[in-house]
Amino acid sequence: MLIRQAVQADAKKAVRLFRDAIKDIAEALTGEKEEERVLAVLADFFTQKGNRLSYENCTVCEIDGSVAGVLLGYDGGDAEKLDEPLAARLRVLKNNPTFKLEKEAKEGDFYIDTLCVDSAFRGKGIGTKLLQVAEQYAKAKGYKRISLAVEEDNKKAQQLYTKIGYKIADRITIHHHQYQYRVKILQ
């Protein structure tokens, strides 16, 4: 098991995992409905710098040369700036010059936007390991809190987050879905 910074070449597998994790939110972020187009737009943003979905914000777990899991995380205070390239694309598609993406991350938090492990590799501790690496990174960068949003009906993920110290701090809505905003204090 190798945990490493993502590279542009990870796009195809990473965006497939993003899609599995965020489901219809991927359609909202890309403005696309057709699966191939959703994945193509996600991959385009993944390979570019300076946006929420960029490889720059991703850590992957590689097993036997394959990406088995991915974690997307960034400074919550940078969320609006990182969302701007996606929002700009959507403003054009929607013909809505004031369109903005919903705010998820909170200022001051290192925010885990997306975490997904390939179904073939689940149950092997990959998600936990990716979270631990993100926590170490956040702590080294001086963050006091790390946070994430988990769907209200995702009991398995909630159990994992509770077990490793993430507590419910708020409830938020993202693209018509209810989420628990969970926070872990870094010490």
PDB file of C-alpha atoms in Angstrom:
ATOM      1  CA  MET A   1       0.000   0.000   0.000  1.00  0.00           C
ATOM      2  CA  LEU A   2       1.488   3.287  -1.132  1.00  0.00           C
ATOM      3  CA  ILE A   3      -0.045   6.598  -0.040  1.00  0.00           C
ATOM      4  CA  ARG A   4       1.099   9.412  -2.308  1.00  0.00           C
ATOM      5  CA  GLN A   5       0.226  12.784  -3.785  1.00  0.00           C
ATOM      6  CA  ALA A   6      -1.991  12.387  -6.832  1.00  0.00           C
ATOM      7  CA  VAL A   7      -0.603  13.127 -10.288  1.00  0.00           C
ATOM      8  CA  GLN A   8      -2.413  14.109 -13.472  1.00  0.00           C
ATOM      9  CA  ALA A   9      -2.130  10.550 -14.791  1.00  0.00           C
ATOM     10  CA  ASP A  10      -4.428   9.391 -11.954  1.00  0.00           C
ATOM     11  CA  ALA A  11      -7.357  11.288 -13.505  1.00  0.00           C
ATOM     12  CA  LYS A  12      -9.306   8.401 -15.040  1.00  0.00           C
ATOM     13  CA  LYS A  13      -9.448   6.301 -11.875  1.00  0.00           C
ATOM     14  CA  ALA A  14      -9.697   9.211  -9.439  1.00  0.00           C
ATOM     15  CA  VAL A  15     -12.675  10.821 -11.151  1.00  0.00           C
ATOM     16  CA  ARG A  16     -14.462   7.466 -11.354  1.00  0.00           C
ATOM     17  CA  LEU A  17     -14.081   7.273  -7.566  1.00  0.00           C
ATOM     18  CA  PHE A  18     -15.242  10.888  -7.179  1.00  0.00           C
ATOM     19  CA  ARG A  19     -18.336  10.037  -9.211  1.00  0.00           C
ATOM     20  CA  ASP A  20     -19.036   6.962  -7.061  1.00  0.00           C
ATOM     21  CA  ALA A  21     -18.729   9.035  -3.897  1.00  0.00           C
ATOM     22  CA  ILE A  22     -20.620  12.183  -4.819  1.00  0.00           C
ATOM     23  CA  LYS A  23     -23.187  10.720  -7.232  1.00  0.00           C
ATOM     24  CA  ASP A  24     -25.525  13.423  -8.587  1.00  0.00           C
ATOM     25  CA  ILE A  25     -23.388  16.197  -7.094  1.00  0.00           C
ATOM     26  CA  ALA A  26     -20.938  15.389  -9.899  1.00  0.00           C
ATOM     27  CA  GLU A  27     -23.671  16.340 -12.356  1.00  0.00           C
ATOM     28  CA  ALA A  28     -24.277  19.593 -10.484  1.00  0.00           C
ATOM     29  CA  LEU A  29     -20.542  20.427 -10.478  1.00  0.00           C
ATOM     30  CA  THR A  30     -20.079  19.660 -14.168  1.00  0.00           C
ATOM     31  CA  GLY A  31     -23.421  20.752 -15.589  1.00  0.00           C
ATOM     32  CA  GLU A  32     -23.575  17.440 -17.439  1.00  0.00           C
ATOM     33  CA  LYS A  33     -25.995  14.494 -17.248  1.00  0.00           C
ATOM     34  CA  GLU A  34     -24.458  11.940 -19.617  1.00  0.00           C
ATOM     35  CA  GLU A  35     -21.999   9.710 -17.750  1.00  0.00           C
ATOM     36  CA  GLU A  36     -19.156  10.031 -20.269  1.00  0.00           C
ATOM     37  CA  ARG A  37     -19.461  13.845 -20.251  1.00  0.00           C
ATOM     38  CA  VAL A  38     -19.586  13.982 -16.439  1.00  0.00           C
ATOM     39  CA  LEU A  39     -16.392  11.935 -16.214  1.00  0.00           C
ATOM     40  CA  ALA A  40     -14.695  13.917 -19.007  1.00  0.00           C
ATOM     41  CA  VAL A  41     -15.376  17.261 -17.313  1.00  0.00           C
ATOM     42  CA  LEU A  42     -14.287  15.913 -13.925  1.00  0.00           C
ATOM     43  CA  ALA A  43     -11.073  14.610 -15.526  1.00  0.00           C
ATOM     44  CA  ASP A  44     -10.463  17.955 -17.221  1.00  0.00           C
ATOM     45  CA  PHE A  45     -10.678  19.780 -13.905  1.00  0.00           C
ATOM     46  CA  PHE A  46      -8.618  17.066 -12.162  1.00  0.00           C
ATOM     47  CA  THR A  47      -5.702  17.601 -14.552  1.00  0.00           C
ATOM     48  CA  GLN A  48      -5.751  21.396 -14.138  1.00  0.00           C
ATOM     49  CA  LYS A  49      -4.307  23.385 -11.259  1.00  0.00           C
ATOM     50  CA  GLY A  50      -6.140  25.849  -9.041  1.00  0.00           C
ATOM     51  CA  ASN A  51      -9.579  24.297  -8.673  1.00  0.00           C
ATOM     52  CA  ARG A  52     -11.410  22.193  -6.122  1.00  0.00           C
ATOM     53  CA  LEU A  53     -11.100  18.954  -8.102  1.00  0.00           C
ATOM     54  CA  SER A  54      -7.416  19.366  -9.011  1.00  0.00           C
ATOM     55  CA  TYR A  55      -4.912  16.588  -8.519  1.00  0.00           C
ATOM     56  CA  GLU A  56      -3.068  19.151  -6.378  1.00  0.00           C
ATOM     57  CA  ASN A  57      -5.693  18.612  -3.654  1.00  0.00           C
ATOM     58  CA  CYS A  58      -5.709  14.810  -3.842  1.00  0.00           C
ATOM     59  CA  THR A  59      -3.983  12.006  -2.040  1.00  0.00           C
ATOM     60  CA  VAL A  60      -4.261   8.502  -3.440  1.00  0.00           C
ATOM     61  CA  CYS A  61      -3.707   5.029  -2.109  1.00  0.00           C
ATOM     62  CA  GLU A  62      -2.043   2.830  -4.684  1.00  0.00           C
ATOM     63  CA  ILE A  63      -2.027  -0.954  -4.462  1.00  0.00           C
ATOM     64  CA  ASP A  64      -0.153  -3.022  -7.048  1.00  0.00           C
ATOM     65  CA  GLY A  65      -0.006  -0.061  -9.410  1.00  0.00           C
ATOM     66  CA  SER A  66      -3.744   0.714  -9.195  1.00  0.00           C
ATOM     67  CA  VAL A  67      -5.438   3.635  -7.478  1.00  0.00           C
ATOM     68  CA  ALA A  68      -7.464   1.933  -4.752  1.00  0.00           C
ATOM     69  CA  GLY A  69      -8.664   5.067  -2.971  1.00  0.00           C
ATOM     70  CA  VAL A  70      -8.630   8.844  -3.189  1.00  0.00           C
ATOM     71  CA  LEU A  71      -9.023  11.698  -0.729  1.00  0.00           C
ATOM     72  CA  LEU A  72      -9.720  15.248  -1.897  1.00  0.00           C
ATOM     73  CA  GLY A  73      -9.006  17.944   0.699  1.00  0.00           C
ATOM     74  CA  TYR A  74      -8.173  21.645   0.923  1.00  0.00           C
ATOM     75  CA  ASP A  75      -8.252  24.759   3.096  1.00  0.00           C
ATOM     76  CA  GLY A  76     -11.889  25.601   3.839  1.00  0.00           C
ATOM     77  CA  GLY A  77     -11.029  29.288   3.508  1.00  0.00           C
ATOM     78  CA  ASP A  78      -9.948  28.677  -0.089  1.00  0.00           C
ATOM     79  CA  ALA A  79     -13.196  26.949  -1.085  1.00  0.00           C
ATOM     80  CA  GLU A  80     -14.732  29.894  -2.922  1.00  0.00           C
ATOM     81  CA  LYS A  81     -11.525  30.554  -4.883  1.00  0.00           C
ATOM     82  CA  LEU A  82     -11.161  26.833  -5.706  1.00  0.00           C
ATOM     83  CA  ASP A  83     -14.805  26.652  -6.797  1.00  0.00           C
ATOM     84  CA  GLU A  84     -14.505  29.643  -9.132  1.00  0.00           C
ATOM     85  CA  PRO A  85     -13.332  27.712 -12.248  1.00  0.00           C
ATOM     86  CA  LEU A  86     -16.244  25.276 -11.868  1.00  0.00           C
ATOM     87  CA  ALA A  87     -18.707  28.099 -11.146  1.00  0.00           C
ATOM     88  CA  ALA A  88     -17.469  30.060 -14.189  1.00  0.00           C
ATOM     89  CA  ARG A  89     -18.171  27.074 -16.435  1.00  0.00           C
ATOM     90  CA  LEU A  90     -21.621  26.629 -14.900  1.00  0.00           C
ATOM     91  CA  ARG A  91     -22.470  30.332 -15.246  1.00  0.00           C
ATOM     92  CA  VAL A  92     -21.967  29.986 -19.006  1.00  0.00           C
ATOM     93  CA  LEU A  93     -23.884  26.674 -19.254  1.00  0.00           C
ATOM     94  CA  LYS A  94     -26.767  27.985 -17.168  1.00  0.00           C
ATOM     95  CA  ASN A  95     -26.687  31.453 -18.716  1.00  0.00           C
ATOM     96  CA  ASN A  96     -26.714  32.783 -15.166  1.00  0.00           C
ATOM     97  CA  PRO A  97     -23.985  35.399 -14.524  1.00  0.00           C
ATOM     98  CA  THR A  98     -24.521  35.342 -10.743  1.00  0.00           C
ATOM     99  CA  PHE A  99     -24.424  31.549 -10.228  1.00  0.00           C
ATOM    100  CA  LYS A 100     -22.331  30.342  -7.256  1.00  0.00           C
ATOM    101  CA  LEU A 101     -21.727  26.872  -5.890  1.00  0.00           C
ATOM    102  CA  GLU A 102     -23.062  25.963  -2.460  1.00  0.00           C
ATOM    103  CA  LYS A 103     -20.564  26.535   0.321  1.00  0.00           C
ATOM    104  CA  GLU A 104     -19.533  23.353   2.103  1.00  0.00           C
ATOM    105  CA  ALA A 105     -16.270  24.054   3.878  1.00  0.00           C
ATOM    106  CA  LYS A 106     -15.830  26.348   6.830  1.00  0.00           C
ATOM    107  CA  GLU A 107     -13.080  28.942   7.164  1.00  0.00           C
ATOM    108  CA  GLY A 108     -10.192  27.719   9.318  1.00  0.00           C
ATOM    109  CA  ASP A 109     -10.838  24.021   8.693  1.00  0.00           C
ATOM    110  CA  PHE A 110      -8.855  21.665   6.549  1.00  0.00           C
ATOM    111  CA  TYR A 111     -11.803  20.227   4.663  1.00  0.00           C
ATOM    112  CA  ILE A 112     -12.099  16.666   3.378  1.00  0.00           C
ATOM    113  CA  ASP A 113     -14.274  17.190   0.313  1.00  0.00           C
ATOM    114  CA  THR A 114     -14.375  13.615  -0.959  1.00  0.00           C
ATOM    115  CA  LEU A 115     -13.122  10.237   0.223  1.00  0.00           C
ATOM    116  CA  CYS A 116     -13.730   7.073  -1.751  1.00  0.00           C
ATOM    117  CA  VAL A 117     -12.227   3.607  -1.824  1.00  0.00           C
ATOM    118  CA  ASP A 118     -12.712   1.309  -4.805  1.00  0.00           C
ATOM    119  CA  SER A 119     -15.244  -1.403  -3.912  1.00  0.00           C
ATOM    120  CA  ALA A 120     -12.640  -4.102  -4.654  1.00  0.00           C
ATOM    121  CA  PHE A 121     -10.418  -2.707  -1.883  1.00  0.00           C
ATOM    122  CA  ARG A 122     -12.936  -1.799   0.838  1.00  0.00           C
ATOM    123  CA  GLY A 123     -12.530  -3.165   4.343  1.00  0.00           C
ATOM    124  CA  LYS A 124      -8.744  -3.041   4.220  1.00  0.00           C
ATOM    125  CA  GLY A 125      -8.268   0.197   6.186  1.00  0.00           C
ATOM    126  CA  ILE A 126      -7.542   2.363   3.147  1.00  0.00           C
ATOM    127  CA  GLY A 127     -10.094   5.045   4.035  1.00  0.00           C
ATOM    128  CA  THR A 128      -8.773   5.237   7.585  1.00  0.00           C
ATOM    129  CA  LYS A 129      -5.190   5.477   6.347  1.00  0.00           C
ATOM    130  CA  LEU A 130      -6.064   8.266   3.895  1.00  0.00           C
ATOM    131  CA  LEU A 131      -7.814  10.168   6.699  1.00  0.00           C
ATOM    132  CA  GLN A 132      -4.791   9.718   8.983  1.00  0.00           C
ATOM    133  CA  VAL A 133      -2.474  11.097   6.300  1.00  0.00           C
ATOM    134  CA  ALA A 134      -4.811  14.080   5.780  1.00  0.00           C
ATOM    135  CA  GLU A 135      -4.892  14.720   9.527  1.00  0.00           C
ATOM    136  CA  GLN A 136      -1.085  14.614   9.717  1.00  0.00           C
ATOM    137  CA  TYR A 137      -0.833  17.014   6.791  1.00  0.00           C
ATOM    138  CA  ALA A 138      -3.392  19.400   8.279  1.00  0.00           C
ATOM    139  CA  LYS A 139      -1.695  19.359  11.662  1.00  0.00           C
ATOM    140  CA  ALA A 140       1.729  19.996  10.105  1.00  0.00           C
ATOM    141  CA  LYS A 141       0.242  22.987   8.231  1.00  0.00           C
ATOM    142  CA  GLY A 142      -1.055  24.448  11.497  1.00  0.00           C
ATOM    143  CA  TYR A 143      -4.767  23.650  11.220  1.00  0.00           C
ATOM    144  CA  LYS A 144      -6.587  23.187  14.516  1.00  0.00           C
ATOM    145  CA  ARG A 145      -9.590  21.434  12.940  1.00  0.00           C
ATOM    146  CA  ILE A 146     -10.247  19.003  10.146  1.00  0.00           C
ATOM    147  CA  SER A 147     -13.767  18.567   8.839  1.00  0.00           C
ATOM    148  CA  LEU A 148     -15.927  16.670   6.380  1.00  0.00           C
ATOM    149  CA  ALA A 149     -19.545  16.247   5.380  1.00  0.00           C
ATOM    150  CA  VAL A 150     -21.192  12.833   5.450  1.00  0.00           C
ATOM    151  CA  GLU A 151     -24.658  12.019   4.127  1.00  0.00           C
ATOM    152  CA  GLU A 152     -27.287  11.538   6.820  1.00  0.00           C
ATOM    153  CA  ASP A 153     -28.092   8.061   5.499  1.00  0.00           C
ATOM    154  CA  ASN A 154     -24.491   6.825   5.142  1.00  0.00           C
ATOM    155  CA  LYS A 155     -24.359   4.918   8.436  1.00  0.00           C
ATOM    156  CA  LYS A 156     -21.223   2.933   7.598  1.00  0.00           C
ATOM    157  CA  ALA A 157     -19.163   6.085   6.961  1.00  0.00           C
ATOM    158  CA  GLN A 158     -20.648   7.743  10.057  1.00  0.00           C
ATOM    159  CA  GLN A 159     -19.486   4.794  12.160  1.00  0.00           C
ATOM    160  CA  LEU A 160     -15.951   5.129  10.800  1.00  0.00           C
ATOM    161  CA  TYR A 161     -15.850   8.885  11.398  1.00  0.00           C
ATOM    162  CA  THR A 162     -17.229   8.524  14.932  1.00  0.00           C
ATOM    163  CA  LYS A 163     -14.706   5.768  15.705  1.00  0.00           C
ATOM    164  CA  ILE A 164     -11.750   7.974  14.711  1.00  0.00           C
ATOM    165  CA  GLY A 165     -12.958  11.088  16.501  1.00  0.00           C
ATOM    166  CA  TYR A 166     -15.106  13.161  14.118  1.00  0.00           C
ATOM    167  CA  LYS A 167     -18.046  14.750  15.939  1.00  0.00           C
ATOM    168  CA  ILE A 168     -21.192  16.298  14.475  1.00  0.00           C
ATOM    169  CA  ALA A 169     -20.822  20.087  14.563  1.00  0.00           C
ATOM    170  CA  ASP A 170     -23.634  21.080  12.201  1.00  0.00           C
ATOM    171  CA  ARG A 171     -26.063  19.852   9.584  1.00  0.00           C
ATOM    172  CA  ILE A 172     -25.850  21.231   6.059  1.00  0.00           C
ATOM    173  CA  THR A 173     -27.581  20.763   2.711  1.00  0.00           C
ATOM    174  CA  ILE A 174     -25.557  20.108  -0.429  1.00  0.00           C
ATOM    175  CA  HIS A 175     -27.441  19.742  -3.706  1.00  0.00           C
ATOM    176  CA  HIS A 176     -30.706  18.806  -2.002  1.00  0.00           C
ATOM    177  CA  HIS A 177     -29.081  16.188   0.273  1.00  0.00           C
ATOM    178  CA  GLN A 178     -28.755  16.409   4.049  1.00  0.00           C
ATOM    179  CA  TYR A 179     -25.273  16.029   5.502  1.00  0.00           C
ATOM    180  CA  GLN A 180     -23.663  15.948   8.911  1.00  0.00           C
ATOM    181  CA  TYR A 181     -20.796  18.430   9.069  1.00  0.00           C
ATOM    182  CA  ARG A 182     -18.289  16.622  11.259  1.00  0.00           C
ATOM    183  CA  VAL A 183     -15.199  18.062  12.883  1.00  0.00           C
ATOM    184  CA  LYS A 184     -12.158  16.599  14.566  1.00  0.00           C
ATOM    185  CA  ILE A 185      -9.933  18.770  16.738  1.00  0.00           C
ATOM    186  CA  LEU A 186      -6.267  18.234  15.874  1.00  0.00           C
ATOM    187  CA  GLN A 187      -3.934  18.053  18.829  1.00  0.00           C
TER     188      GLN A 187
END
